[in-house]
Steps between C-alpha positions, in 0.01 A plus 500: 500500500340197333326553172128561527242269349454758225797335329252227412169676532589849380210742486227239526229574758526331836243242599179676594594824324212671325524426128394855420771672703612794288841662447453864602794642305683400184812303590804509271840339529793542259807278543811530281812289546818428300582148383819340365514146364698259286393241244682307227294681236566857612814497715450762777192718480400805700167672535206584719154379584212713617154413627207733565202370699174686550179446698244768410288665766175310535661159450378214711755335726461179297565679167820405321746785439598635159871491418735620227861386469788606277826314440804625308835324454812579298763231454875507445428350157304820421158340512181659632230324698189701592151410614188682617230304683153603616257308723176694546204400718175698482144496634587307816686220319229458236712626209861397452737647238860399459770537240864544416705691244859395438787626289811282489824504310616176650725197444337158509617143459328254265553127544268374230167327552419198714527361851846360428650807331869465596730758654720462192222652286535834682500805275477865600277757338390854576139610481360851470136477606188684609241280667226497760146408582173644629249288692159584641291278727158550656388323816184304424480316836691528829772267365479521120638761257433497125680718249740526211864562419686665212871433438736664255867468405718665241848353491808526285789255531796735465789261561541124452786255484605442140496121528182473707145387425360852529745640246407216263135606516370147560309597817169688483564850640876486443505847341251640750126495534192717521232342716154621597262276693167520677293256704288427808611437859325326788633532857411346836640705789462432873837636616491685831768739375596632160879505539584250775208260536494285810208282394260455212545428130549674169424313179485645148424367153569705188483458124664738254474511123782678318453582135552721199149642542622663824820630341730207570745341259380143556199310640512278807324433831612472864311326781597531867378333820651638822410346839628649828418404860617646832497318837574629852786314671633495858700799616302752290651345187323439169532219248428612142466264204451559128434284195497664158441351156546694175403371156534652154374430149552647156803671349664600829812724502764369739443804725148370576570130534421361844818548705647433842783676682534851638418705808146366554476161325775254595759728658851364448479478122556777248189676375321264257781244528263234366230571238249293306133485405389422855640535853423410861650638821448399865625726781483512878620755755529507878472864611604586855490844668811557712513844665403860426441514122724205416388156386660188355390261227599150390377388160509204264372456146500268201381537143523376144401588145363268233390503133174319581258531792506124553866531600426735792541225758710534820814343353820659367433809712768766546540564877611813683487646848641765726468748783385859513471809717201734509491863610156654543510841335173641631199431719305361204736201501693548175829314530843551353595148394858369492532133402806279456415195290694193396426259216688243293559784255637786712474701822303824471403800713179698445397846622135593453185649645209274601502128562573259215140373526 
C-alpha cells in the first residue's frame, strides 16, 4: 500500500476542515526502539530511544502535539550518552515550551580553531558534562512568536592528550567550563507541520548573554540567525533549505565557539570539526515518500568558520552530501532518521529522531 499523504501533512486539518474541530479523547503514543551505531569517537555503541506523544482531550485538530523523548547510549569505550527532550504546546499553539537536559561522559576530537584546521592537529579528549536549555515563546500574531531562552553547561575535561593544545591550557575552556546564558528569541513560523513540513517557513533570531552574574565562569555573547524554507515538489516530495549564521563575542570558551559538523549541521564531518568566532552553514534536502511509512532523502550542505564576520563569504566552503532513509514512527509524523553522509573528511552514519532541520 502506498504511503498516505500524512507522511507530508501529518495531523494537519484537511482543506475545509473546521478550525475548531476538537479531539474528544486524550491521545497518547509511546514508542521505544533499540539502536546500535558506530563512530570513530565511540567505537560501537548500543542503546535505546523512546518518544512519548500526547494530544489532550479538547485539542483542536490544528493544535501541535506535545512530545517527550529520551535517548541513552553506552559505548564499548565505556562512555555514556543520555538526553531528555521536551516540546510542549499549550493554549492552542499560543504558548510553546521546549528544552533539553543532557548528561554525557563522551570522547570528542579537537582540531584547533579556524577554517583550515588540519587533520594532523587532531587530538582526543573526554568530557564529563551536564548541559541543557529551556525556551519559552508566546505567539503575538498568527506567524510571530516572541520569547526567551536560558542555556547552561557544566563541563569537566577529564582526559586530554599530553602533547595537545588542551593539555597545554592555551585554549579558553581547556580544563572545562561553567556557562550560564540568557537572552531573547524571535521566531516566524508558517510551517504546515511541526515535524515534517511540506510547505511554509521557519525563521528564528536569538541573542544570548553568558556571564559571571548568571553563575558562569566567563562572559561572552552568542548571536544566531536560522532561516528555513519548505517547498512542495512533484511526486509528493518536499525540498527543504536552511541557512544558518552564528556569531560570538567576548571571552568565548572553545565549547561555545561557532562550529560546524555533526548530525544536524554539515553531516559528514565530526561534531564541531571546525570552530571559530563565527560560522555559516547552507543545507538542502530532497525528501521523497516511497511506500507505507518509508521515505528517502538526498541532501547536500556546505559551511565554513571565520575569525571575522567580513570573512563569511561563500568561498573556502567545506562541502558534504549524502542519502538517508526515513521511517515514520507514529501518525503525528515523527521520523526515525538514518543518514549516510560523505565529505572530504570522512564517511559517517547518523541515527536520530526528527529531521535535521
